[in-house]
Coordinates of C-alpha atoms in Angstrom, one line a residue:
Chain A
M1 CA 100.5 73.6 113.2
S2 CA 97.3 73.6 111.3
H3 CA 95.5 73.8 114.5
R4 CA 95.2 77.5 116.9
T5 CA 95.7 75.5 120.4
F6 CA 98.5 73.5 121.3
T7 CA 99.8 72.2 124.4
I8 CA 103.6 72.0 124.9
T9 CA 106.2 70.4 127.5
H10 CA 107.7 72.4 129.7
E11 CA 110.9 70.2 128.1
N12 CA 110.3 70.5 124.7
L13 CA 109.3 74.4 125.4
L14 CA 113.1 75.0 125.8
D15 CA 114.6 73.3 123.4
V16 CA 111.5 75.4 120.9
L17 CA 113.6 78.5 122.8
T18 CA 117.4 76.9 122.0
N19 CA 115.8 76.2 118.3
T20 CA 115.1 80.3 117.7
I21 CA 118.6 81.4 119.0
A22 CA 120.0 78.8 117.1
V23 CA 118.5 79.9 114.0
G24 CA 119.6 83.3 114.1
N25 CA 117.0 85.2 115.5
R26 CA 116.6 87.3 119.0
L27 CA 115.8 85.7 122.5
V28 CA 114.7 88.0 125.1
A29 CA 113.4 86.4 128.3
P30 CA 112.9 87.4 131.9
V31 CA 116.3 86.8 134.2
R32 CA 117.2 87.5 137.3
R33 CA 120.9 90.1 137.6
G34 CA 121.1 90.1 141.7
K35 CA 117.5 90.1 143.1
K36 CA 115.6 92.3 140.0
L37 CA 114.4 91.0 137.2
F38 CA 114.5 92.3 133.9
F39 CA 114.5 91.4 129.7
R40 CA 117.2 90.3 128.7
D41 CA 118.9 89.2 125.4
V42 CA 119.3 85.4 126.0
Q43 CA 121.9 82.8 125.0
E44 CA 120.4 79.4 127.5
V45 CA 117.7 79.1 127.7
Q46 CA 118.5 77.7 131.7
S47 CA 118.5 81.5 132.5
I48 CA 115.1 81.7 131.6
V49 CA 113.1 82.7 134.9
F50 CA 109.1 81.6 134.7
D51 CA 108.1 81.4 138.5
F52 CA 107.8 85.4 138.9
I53 CA 104.5 87.3 139.4
Q54 CA 106.1 90.3 137.5
S55 CA 109.7 92.2 135.6
D56 CA 111.0 94.7 137.5
E57 CA 111.9 96.4 133.9
S58 CA 108.8 96.1 131.4
P59 CA 110.2 95.3 128.4
K60 CA 108.8 98.6 126.5
D61 CA 112.5 99.1 125.5
L62 CA 112.2 96.1 122.7
V63 CA 110.2 99.3 120.8
F64 CA 111.3 102.0 122.2
P65 CA 114.8 101.9 124.3
R66 CA 116.0 104.5 126.5
V67 CA 118.1 106.0 123.7
E68 CA 117.7 105.6 120.4
P69 CA 119.9 108.0 118.2
M70 CA 118.1 109.2 115.5
L71 CA 120.8 111.3 113.9
A72 CA 124.5 111.8 113.1
H73 CA 125.8 115.0 111.7
E74 CA 129.0 115.9 110.2
Y75 CA 130.5 119.0 109.5
N76 CA 133.4 119.2 107.1
A77 CA 134.8 121.8 104.7
G78 CA 131.3 124.2 105.4
N79 CA 128.4 121.7 104.7
V80 CA 126.4 119.6 107.0
Y81 CA 126.3 115.3 106.6
L82 CA 123.4 113.6 108.5
I83 CA 123.1 110.5 108.8
D84 CA 119.5 109.1 109.5
F85 CA 119.9 105.9 112.0
A86 CA 116.4 104.8 110.6
E87 CA 117.0 103.7 107.5
K88 CA 120.2 101.9 109.1
L89 CA 118.2 100.4 111.6
Q90 CA 118.0 96.4 111.2
P91 CA 116.6 94.8 114.2
L92 CA 117.2 91.3 113.9
P93 CA 114.3 88.9 114.0
T94 CA 113.0 89.2 117.9
I95 CA 111.4 86.9 120.5
L96 CA 109.8 87.9 123.0
F97 CA 109.3 85.0 125.7
G98 CA 107.2 84.8 129.1
T99 CA 106.1 88.2 129.2
R100 CA 102.9 88.7 131.0
P101 CA 99.2 89.6 128.9
C102 CA 99.8 93.4 130.7
D103 CA 103.0 93.7 129.0
A104 CA 102.0 92.4 126.0
V105 CA 99.1 94.5 125.7
A106 CA 100.6 97.3 127.0
L107 CA 103.4 97.0 124.1
S108 CA 100.6 96.9 121.6
L109 CA 98.8 100.0 123.0
L110 CA 102.5 101.9 123.0
I111 CA 103.2 100.4 119.0
E112 CA 99.7 101.6 117.8
F113 CA 100.6 104.9 119.7
F114 CA 103.6 105.5 118.3
N115 CA 102.5 104.5 115.1
E116 CA 99.8 106.5 115.2
G117 CA 99.8 110.4 112.7
V118 CA 103.3 111.1 111.6
G119 CA 104.3 107.6 112.5
D120 CA 107.9 106.1 113.5
P121 CA 110.4 104.2 111.9
F122 CA 112.5 103.2 115.1
V123 CA 109.1 101.7 116.8
E124 CA 107.4 100.6 113.3
Q125 CA 110.8 98.4 112.0
R126 CA 110.9 96.8 115.7
A127 CA 107.3 96.0 116.2
E128 CA 107.7 94.2 112.5
N129 CA 110.5 92.4 113.7
L130 CA 108.8 91.4 117.4
T131 CA 107.2 88.3 118.4
I132 CA 105.6 88.0 121.4
I133 CA 104.9 84.6 123.6
S134 CA 103.3 85.3 126.8
I135 CA 102.1 83.5 129.9
A136 CA 98.7 83.9 131.8
C137 CA 99.1 84.7 135.2
T138 CA 98.6 81.5 137.4
R139 CA 99.8 84.8 140.5
A140 CA 99.0 88.0 141.7
D141 CA 99.8 90.1 144.3
S142 CA 98.7 93.2 145.8
Y143 CA 99.9 95.7 143.7
C144 CA 98.7 93.8 140.6
F145 CA 95.6 95.4 139.6
C146 CA 94.7 94.3 135.8
T147 CA 91.0 93.6 136.1
S148 CA 90.8 97.5 137.5
V149 CA 91.6 98.9 134.2
G150 CA 89.7 97.0 131.6
V151 CA 93.2 94.1 131.3
S152 CA 93.0 90.2 132.4
P153 CA 95.4 87.9 133.9
N154 CA 94.5 85.6 130.4
D155 CA 94.4 88.8 127.9
S156 CA 95.3 88.1 124.4
R157 CA 95.2 91.3 123.0
G158 CA 99.2 91.5 121.8
S159 CA 100.6 88.8 122.0
D160 CA 101.4 86.3 119.0
V161 CA 100.6 83.3 121.1
L162 CA 99.0 82.8 124.7
L163 CA 100.6 80.3 126.9
T164 CA 99.2 79.0 130.1
P165 CA 100.6 76.6 132.3
I166 CA 98.3 73.6 133.1
D167 CA 99.1 70.7 134.5
N168 CA 102.0 68.0 134.5
D169 CA 104.3 70.5 133.6
Q170 CA 102.7 71.4 130.3
Y171 CA 101.4 74.5 128.7
Y172 CA 98.6 75.1 126.3
G173 CA 98.9 78.0 124.2
I174 CA 96.9 79.4 121.8
V175 CA 98.4 80.8 118.2
L176 CA 96.5 84.5 117.1
T177 CA 98.7 86.0 114.7
E178 CA 100.3 85.4 111.8
K179 CA 103.8 85.7 113.8
G180 CA 102.5 83.6 116.2
N181 CA 101.7 80.8 113.6
A182 CA 105.0 81.1 112.4
F183 CA 106.8 80.2 115.7
V184 CA 105.1 77.6 116.2
K185 CA 105.1 76.1 112.7
K186 CA 109.3 75.9 113.3
G187 CA 108.8 74.1 116.7
G188 CA 107.3 71.7 114.3
D189 CA 106.7 68.1 116.3
N190 CA 106.8 69.7 119.7
F191 CA 103.7 71.7 119.5
I192 CA 101.4 69.3 120.2
P193 CA 97.7 70.0 118.4
S194 CA 95.3 70.2 120.8
E195 CA 91.0 71.2 120.6
P196 CA 90.6 74.3 122.5
K197 CA 90.1 74.2 126.2
D198 CA 89.0 76.2 128.7
V199 CA 91.5 76.8 131.0
A200 CA 89.7 79.2 133.4
Q201 CA 91.0 77.0 136.5
Y202 CA 95.0 78.0 136.5
I203 CA 94.0 81.7 135.5
V204 CA 94.1 84.0 138.6
T205 CA 91.2 85.7 140.2
L206 CA 92.0 89.3 141.1
R207 CA 89.1 91.7 142.9
E208 CA 88.0 94.2 140.0
E209 CA 88.4 97.3 142.3
F210 CA 87.1 100.2 140.0
T211 CA 86.5 100.3 136.8
P212 CA 87.6 102.2 133.9
Q213 CA 85.1 104.5 133.4
E214 CA 84.3 105.2 137.3
I215 CA 87.9 106.2 137.5
T216 CA 87.5 108.6 133.7
Q217 CA 84.2 110.1 135.2
R218 CA 86.0 111.3 138.9
L219 CA 88.5 112.9 137.3
A220 CA 86.5 114.6 134.5
N221 CA 86.2 117.6 137.1
A222 CA 89.0 117.0 139.6
F223 CA 91.7 118.8 138.6
N224 CA 91.2 121.4 142.0
H225 CA 90.9 118.4 144.0
P226 CA 93.1 118.9 147.5
L227 CA 93.8 114.6 147.0
W228 CA 96.5 115.1 144.8
M229 CA 98.6 117.3 147.1
D230 CA 97.7 115.4 149.6
A231 CA 98.8 112.1 148.1
S232 CA 102.0 113.4 146.9
L233 CA 103.6 114.4 149.8
R234 CA 106.0 111.8 149.7
C235 CA 107.1 112.2 145.8
I236 CA 109.8 112.4 145.3
G237 CA 110.5 113.2 142.0
C238 CA 112.5 110.3 140.9
G239 CA 111.0 109.0 137.5
T240 CA 111.4 106.0 138.7
C241 CA 107.6 105.0 138.0
T242 CA 107.6 106.1 134.4
Y243 CA 110.7 104.8 133.2
V244 CA 109.1 101.1 134.9
C245 CA 105.9 101.9 133.3
P246 CA 105.1 99.5 130.1
L247 CA 102.7 102.8 129.0
C248 CA 105.0 106.2 129.4
S249 CA 106.1 107.5 126.8
C250 CA 107.2 110.8 127.2
F251 CA 110.9 111.8 125.3
D252 CA 113.6 114.0 125.3
I253 CA 115.4 114.9 122.4
Q254 CA 119.5 115.8 123.3
D255 CA 122.2 116.5 121.5
E256 CA 125.7 114.8 122.2
G257 CA 128.9 115.5 120.6
T258 CA 130.3 118.9 119.2
Q259 CA 129.1 121.0 116.2
T260 CA 131.9 119.2 114.8
K261 CA 130.5 115.7 114.6
G262 CA 127.8 114.6 117.3
V263 CA 124.8 112.1 116.9
R264 CA 121.2 113.1 118.1
L265 CA 119.3 111.2 120.9
R266 CA 115.5 110.1 121.8
C267 CA 115.6 109.3 125.4
W268 CA 112.9 108.5 127.9
D269 CA 111.8 111.2 130.2
S270 CA 109.0 111.5 132.7
C271 CA 106.5 114.1 132.9
G272 CA 108.0 113.4 137.0
F273 CA 110.9 115.6 136.4
S274 CA 110.3 119.3 137.4
L275 CA 113.3 120.1 134.2
F276 CA 109.8 118.6 132.4
T277 CA 107.6 121.6 131.5
L278 CA 109.8 124.3 132.4
H279 CA 110.1 127.5 130.2
T280 CA 113.1 129.2 129.2
S281 CA 112.0 132.5 131.0
G282 CA 112.0 130.7 134.0
H283 CA 108.5 129.7 133.6
N284 CA 107.1 126.7 134.7
P285 CA 103.1 125.6 134.2
R286 CA 103.8 123.0 137.1
H287 CA 106.4 123.9 139.8
I288 CA 105.6 122.0 142.4
Q289 CA 105.4 118.1 143.0
S290 CA 102.0 117.4 143.1
E291 CA 101.1 119.4 139.6
R292 CA 103.3 116.6 138.2
W293 CA 102.0 113.9 140.2
R294 CA 98.5 115.2 139.1
Q295 CA 99.6 115.4 135.5
R296 CA 100.5 111.5 136.0
V297 CA 97.4 110.3 137.0
M298 CA 95.1 113.0 134.7
H299 CA 96.9 112.0 131.7
K300 CA 96.5 108.3 131.8
F301 CA 93.2 108.0 133.2
S302 CA 91.8 111.3 131.3
Y303 CA 93.6 112.9 129.3
I304 CA 94.7 109.6 127.0
P305 CA 91.0 108.2 127.7
Q306 CA 89.8 111.2 126.3
N307 CA 91.6 111.5 123.0
R308 CA 92.0 107.7 122.3
N309 CA 89.3 106.0 124.3
L310 CA 91.7 104.1 126.1
L311 CA 93.2 104.2 129.6
G312 CA 97.1 104.7 129.9
C313 CA 97.6 101.9 132.0
V314 CA 97.3 98.0 132.3
G315 CA 97.3 97.3 135.7
C316 CA 101.3 96.1 136.2
G317 CA 102.1 97.3 139.9
R318 CA 105.4 98.2 138.4
C319 CA 105.3 102.0 139.6
S320 CA 103.8 101.2 143.5
R321 CA 106.4 97.7 143.7
L322 CA 109.3 100.1 142.4
C323 CA 108.2 103.9 144.4
P324 CA 110.9 104.4 147.0
A325 CA 108.6 106.8 148.5
D326 CA 105.7 104.1 148.7
M327 CA 102.9 105.2 146.5
N328 CA 100.5 102.9 145.6
L329 CA 98.8 104.1 142.1
K330 CA 96.3 101.5 143.5
E331 CA 95.2 102.9 146.0
H332 CA 95.4 105.8 145.3
L333 CA 93.2 105.2 142.2
C334 CA 90.5 103.4 144.9
T335 CA 90.4 106.8 146.8
I336 CA 89.7 108.8 143.6
T337 CA 87.1 106.2 142.5
K338 CA 85.2 105.9 146.7
E339 CA 86.1 109.7 148.1
M340 CA 86.5 112.3 145.3
T341 CA 84.2 114.2 145.1
E342 CA 83.2 117.0 142.2
V343 CA 85.1 120.1 142.6
K344 CA 84.7 123.3 140.5
A345 CA 87.3 124.2 138.9
D346 CA 88.9 127.8 140.4
R347 CA 89.3 130.1 137.7
Chain B
M1 CA 112.2 98.2 104.6
M2 CA 111.7 101.2 106.1
S3 CA 107.9 102.5 104.8
T4 CA 107.6 105.1 107.4
K5 CA 109.8 108.8 106.6
N6 CA 112.4 109.6 110.1
V7 CA 109.9 112.9 111.0
Y8 CA 113.3 113.8 113.8
K9 CA 115.3 114.3 110.3
P10 CA 115.8 118.3 109.9
Y11 CA 115.9 120.3 106.5
L12 CA 119.6 121.6 105.5
M13 CA 118.9 125.6 105.8
R14 CA 121.4 128.1 105.2
I15 CA 121.8 131.6 106.7
V16 CA 121.5 133.9 104.1
K17 CA 120.5 137.2 106.3
I18 CA 121.3 138.0 109.8
I19 CA 119.1 140.9 110.9
D20 CA 120.2 142.3 115.0
E21 CA 116.6 142.9 115.9
A22 CA 117.2 144.3 119.9
P23 CA 119.7 143.6 122.6
G24 CA 119.9 140.0 122.4
V25 CA 117.8 139.6 119.9
K26 CA 118.3 138.2 116.0
T27 CA 116.2 137.7 113.2
F28 CA 117.5 134.3 110.5
R29 CA 116.1 135.0 107.0
L30 CA 116.9 130.6 105.4
Q31 CA 116.8 129.2 102.3
F32 CA 116.4 125.7 102.2
L33 CA 119.9 124.1 100.6
N34 CA 117.6 121.8 98.5
E35 CA 116.3 124.0 96.1
E36 CA 113.5 121.0 95.4
E37 CA 113.0 120.8 99.3
G38 CA 112.0 124.6 99.4
K39 CA 109.5 124.5 96.3
S40 CA 107.5 121.4 97.7
F41 CA 107.2 123.8 101.5
T42 CA 104.7 125.0 102.5
F43 CA 103.2 126.7 105.6
K44 CA 100.7 128.7 107.4
A45 CA 100.3 131.9 109.3
G46 CA 100.8 130.4 113.0
Q47 CA 103.1 127.5 112.6
F48 CA 106.1 126.7 114.1
A49 CA 109.1 124.9 113.2
E50 CA 112.1 123.2 115.2
Y51 CA 115.3 124.7 114.1
S52 CA 118.9 122.8 115.7
V53 CA 122.2 123.6 115.9
F54 CA 123.6 120.2 115.5
G55 CA 126.1 118.8 118.1
E56 CA 123.7 121.4 120.4
G57 CA 120.3 120.8 120.0
E58 CA 116.6 122.2 118.5
S59 CA 114.7 125.0 119.6
T60 CA 111.3 126.0 119.4
F61 CA 110.3 129.3 117.6
C62 CA 106.8 129.9 115.4
I63 CA 108.0 131.0 111.5
A64 CA 107.9 134.8 111.4
S65 CA 108.1 135.8 108.1
S66 CA 104.6 135.1 106.2
P67 CA 103.0 132.0 104.1
T68 CA 102.8 134.8 101.5
R69 CA 106.4 135.6 100.5
R70 CA 107.7 132.3 99.9
E71 CA 111.5 132.3 99.1
F72 CA 112.4 132.4 102.2
I73 CA 111.7 131.0 105.9
E74 CA 112.0 133.4 108.4
C75 CA 112.5 133.2 112.7
T76 CA 113.4 135.6 115.5
F77 CA 114.7 134.4 118.7
R78 CA 116.2 135.9 121.8
Q79 CA 119.8 134.5 123.0
T80 CA 118.6 132.6 126.0
G81 CA 119.5 128.7 126.8
R82 CA 121.9 126.6 125.1
V83 CA 120.6 126.2 121.3
T84 CA 120.1 129.7 121.5
K85 CA 123.4 130.2 122.3
A86 CA 124.8 128.0 120.0
L87 CA 122.8 129.8 116.7
A88 CA 123.7 133.3 118.1
Q89 CA 127.1 132.4 117.2
K90 CA 125.8 131.3 113.3
E91 CA 126.8 133.3 111.0
E92 CA 125.2 134.4 107.1
G93 CA 126.5 131.5 104.3
D94 CA 126.4 129.1 108.0
I95 CA 124.0 126.0 107.6
I96 CA 121.2 124.8 111.0
G97 CA 118.8 122.0 110.7
F98 CA 115.3 123.0 110.9
R99 CA 112.0 120.7 110.2
G100 CA 108.0 121.7 110.2
P101 CA 105.8 122.8 110.0
Y102 CA 104.3 122.3 113.1
G103 CA 100.8 123.2 115.0
N104 CA 97.3 124.7 113.5
V105 CA 97.0 127.5 111.9
F106 CA 95.1 131.1 112.6
P107 CA 91.8 131.0 110.4
I108 CA 93.0 133.8 108.7
D109 CA 90.2 132.9 106.1
E110 CA 87.2 132.7 108.2
W111 CA 88.2 136.1 109.3
K112 CA 87.7 137.9 105.7
G113 CA 85.5 141.0 106.2
K114 CA 86.3 141.4 109.9
N115 CA 88.6 143.9 111.7
L116 CA 91.8 142.7 112.8
L117 CA 93.0 143.9 116.8
F118 CA 96.9 142.8 116.6
I119 CA 98.2 142.6 120.3
A120 CA 101.8 141.8 121.0
G121 CA 104.2 142.7 123.6
G122 CA 108.0 142.1 123.3
I123 CA 109.3 139.2 121.9
A124 CA 106.0 138.5 120.9
L125 CA 105.8 140.1 118.0
P126 CA 107.7 137.3 115.5
P127 CA 104.6 135.1 115.7
M128 CA 102.2 137.9 115.3
R129 CA 104.7 139.1 112.3
C130 CA 103.8 136.5 110.2
V131 CA 100.2 136.8 110.4
I132 CA 100.2 140.7 110.1
W133 CA 101.7 140.7 107.1
N134 CA 100.1 137.8 105.7
A135 CA 97.1 140.1 106.6
L136 CA 98.4 142.9 105.0
D137 CA 99.1 141.2 101.8
L138 CA 95.8 140.3 101.3
R139 CA 94.9 143.4 103.0
D140 CA 91.7 144.2 100.8
W141 CA 89.7 140.8 103.2
F142 CA 89.9 142.6 106.1
E143 CA 88.2 146.3 107.4
N144 CA 90.3 147.9 109.4
I145 CA 93.9 146.5 110.5
T146 CA 95.2 147.8 114.2
V147 CA 97.9 146.7 115.8
I148 CA 99.7 148.0 119.1
Y149 CA 102.6 146.2 119.8
G150 CA 104.7 146.8 122.9
A151 CA 108.1 146.0 124.9
R152 CA 110.3 146.9 128.2
S153 CA 112.2 149.2 126.9
V154 CA 112.6 151.3 123.5
A155 CA 115.6 149.3 122.5
D156 CA 113.6 145.8 123.0
L157 CA 111.4 146.6 119.6
V158 CA 112.2 144.0 117.5
Y159 CA 111.8 144.7 113.9
K160 CA 112.2 148.7 114.3
Y161 CA 112.7 148.9 110.3
E162 CA 108.9 147.5 109.5
L163 CA 107.4 149.8 112.7
T164 CA 108.3 152.2 111.0
E165 CA 106.9 151.1 107.5
W166 CA 103.7 150.1 109.1
S167 CA 103.4 153.3 110.8
Q168 CA 103.8 154.9 107.9
R169 CA 101.0 153.4 105.9
T170 CA 97.6 154.3 105.6
D171 CA 95.6 151.1 105.6
M172 CA 96.4 150.2 109.4
K173 CA 96.9 152.0 112.5
L174 CA 100.4 150.9 114.9
I175 CA 100.7 151.6 119.0
T176 CA 104.0 151.5 120.0
T177 CA 104.1 151.7 123.8
V178 CA 107.0 150.7 126.3
D179 CA 107.1 150.3 129.6
P180 CA 107.3 153.2 132.1
G181 CA 111.3 154.3 132.5
G182 CA 111.3 152.2 129.4
E183 CA 111.8 155.6 127.0
T184 CA 114.3 157.5 125.8
P185 CA 114.6 161.0 124.7
D186 CA 113.2 161.5 121.6
W187 CA 110.6 158.4 121.9
N188 CA 107.0 159.6 120.5
G189 CA 105.0 156.5 121.2
R190 CA 103.4 155.4 124.4
V191 CA 104.5 154.9 127.4
G192 CA 102.5 152.2 129.4
F193 CA 102.2 148.2 129.7
V194 CA 100.9 146.6 126.6
P195 CA 96.8 145.7 129.0
T196 CA 96.7 149.5 129.8
I197 CA 97.2 151.2 126.3
V198 CA 94.3 148.5 124.9
E199 CA 92.1 149.8 127.8
Q200 CA 93.0 153.4 127.2
E201 CA 92.7 153.3 123.3
E202 CA 88.6 151.4 123.9
P203 CA 89.0 149.4 120.4
S204 CA 86.0 148.1 119.1
S205 CA 84.9 145.0 119.4
T206 CA 82.3 144.9 116.7
N207 CA 82.9 142.5 114.4
T208 CA 86.4 142.8 115.0
I209 CA 89.3 140.0 116.5
A210 CA 92.1 140.2 118.3
I211 CA 94.8 138.4 118.2
V212 CA 97.1 138.6 121.5
C213 CA 100.7 137.4 122.2
G214 CA 102.6 138.4 124.7
P215 CA 104.4 137.0 127.7
P216 CA 101.6 135.2 130.6
I217 CA 101.4 138.4 132.7
M218 CA 100.9 140.7 129.5
I219 CA 98.2 138.1 128.4
K220 CA 96.9 137.3 131.2
Y221 CA 95.9 141.4 132.1
T222 CA 94.5 141.9 128.5
F223 CA 91.9 138.5 128.3
P224 CA 89.8 141.0 130.9
V225 CA 90.4 143.7 129.2
L226 CA 88.9 142.5 126.1
E227 CA 86.4 141.2 127.6
K228 CA 85.7 144.9 129.5
L229 CA 86.1 145.9 126.1
G230 CA 83.3 143.3 124.6
F231 CA 84.9 140.9 123.3
T232 CA 83.9 137.7 123.3
P233 CA 85.9 134.3 124.4
N234 CA 85.5 132.9 120.7
A235 CA 86.7 136.2 119.1
I236 CA 90.0 136.2 120.8
F237 CA 93.0 134.1 119.6
T238 CA 96.3 133.2 121.1
T239 CA 99.0 131.3 120.2
L240 CA 100.6 128.9 123.6
E241 CA 104.5 128.7 123.5
N242 CA 104.8 125.7 125.8
R243 CA 108.1 123.8 125.7
M244 CA 108.5 120.8 123.1
K245 CA 110.8 118.7 121.8
C246 CA 109.3 116.7 119.4
G247 CA 106.8 119.0 117.4
V248 CA 104.3 116.2 116.6
G249 CA 102.4 114.8 119.8
K250 CA 104.5 112.3 120.7
C251 CA 107.1 113.7 123.7
G252 CA 104.8 114.9 125.8
R253 CA 105.7 117.9 127.4
C254 CA 103.0 120.3 126.0
N255 CA 100.0 118.0 126.8
V256 CA 97.7 120.5 129.0
G257 CA 94.2 118.5 130.0
P258 CA 93.8 116.6 126.5
V259 CA 95.5 118.8 124.4
Y260 CA 99.2 119.0 123.2
V261 CA 100.0 122.6 121.8
C262 CA 102.1 121.2 119.2
K263 CA 99.7 119.5 117.3
D264 CA 96.0 120.9 118.9
G265 CA 97.8 124.1 119.0
P266 CA 99.7 126.1 119.2
V267 CA 96.7 129.2 118.2
F268 CA 94.1 128.8 120.6
T269 CA 91.0 130.8 121.4
Y270 CA 90.4 132.5 124.9
E271 CA 87.3 130.5 124.9
Q272 CA 89.7 126.9 124.3
L273 CA 91.6 128.5 127.0
L274 CA 89.3 128.7 129.8
A275 CA 88.4 124.9 129.2
L276 CA 91.9 123.7 129.7
P277 CA 93.9 123.6 133.3
A278 CA 96.0 126.7 133.3
E279 CA 99.4 124.5 132.9
Y280 CA 100.8 126.6 130.1

């Protein structure tokens, strides 16, 4: 496969995926569990769901699992012995198939975040063994807002191969990385080399509601705006938005077991929980829910942009689709960009 | 192949000495089980660490000993939650986990030639003790050194043995105070809340750095007093103690505005705090 671009039929694509499992790869793809759509390990490629707008959960747990054993300890005769799980981790080569481009962008940003500074051997080793085959979006729903946060329905960032469904049950594909190249190479003749094509006609058009610059500028002086309280009165603090977010990365560290034998776990956490910031003294820097909602929005759309020059959101819309209180981040951001005026800090 | 170190794997430390400081408050003197690790370990005044009892969890405290004394690490803590309760039950000879040092430092190199005014309340003397001893061990660097330390009651004062030593030194001034009602018949220190005592003492702000650490309420009322005395916000330092888990800017809970207290702090000037939302 010398071409960067190719076409492949749906049937041949399934054969390629079947083969990746046969040669010992782990294949993770969107599958239904009841009414929900999750990324799960796939044994039979027939179970892969192609016709969907967005999965209920993001695939972030492939690099950042919701519970990660980091360390085990054992106490014996006055000594403590530690087992470093980062050294034991041997992630299987994994093909993540069928992600939406927004999720691929999010995964790459998440991996970048964990690798920055002190690094993270858990995320790093998983990421090294991960090949991401994304499918561009031909449909969107009212919750989607990727184009407003600088992501597009056929964004290629983070993907190793990007597929676009075209006519006659075929996909047009672009190989974006070495890993992508290796995946396509193994597929042999199933991939038909093709000249680069303009496939824009197949991609969904999504209206840009606001721009990243507009949001960050508006938020710069909005800490004390009454909108936070109004917008979050419905929030029940369940943390769903943070759990389904492909970019939320806050975590807790907890020990399980006894002092004699146990394990230290890293678990997903949420800035929406009151315990998140509670001091032992009883003092809580964010003691009401609106302050926690504000933190989530400010972190993603003001603090992360200040520190990393990017947004902590790819517009996947999951937080709003799945919010049991029907809070809608896109609408909230629209309000922010349209109505929020500067409110001077009251200190 | 793993190329990145697991930062969450702690050093193993042996508790070589336990000092009962005050009701519920203990100091642990710790030594590295692995001597090589101990030799290569360095830190600076102001930094903190994660101390763990395996099977119970980790707690965040400052390193309370001075970086000029490298034979051991000391920490002082109050028994409050699950981890500190388990720590308090440990005995000399027991092993605990320790990872760090994390965070930024007090810029004491920049304080050469200045007067230092330390103001501490209650269990907040430990983070300050590190820099006080650091300054005393480099005594020639500084002009006057003054320590104002208060606690709820006489019993609650920590490092009583060192307070005696400091009060006898001629190259520093120590003022101790207890909250009204916290005095004992033989108490010969001051009685009154820390901000009040600072106001009465009227320390000069000329060429002086103030380092303030205490409960939020003490800090809240001390900053205005210092400003009234002419201290500029960039001459007032404090150290924040937000809840933390990772210590390396990843877990997210110590995030205040664009900063992470664990990696951008814990040491901040009052000027820096004024630019942050008051979420600490």
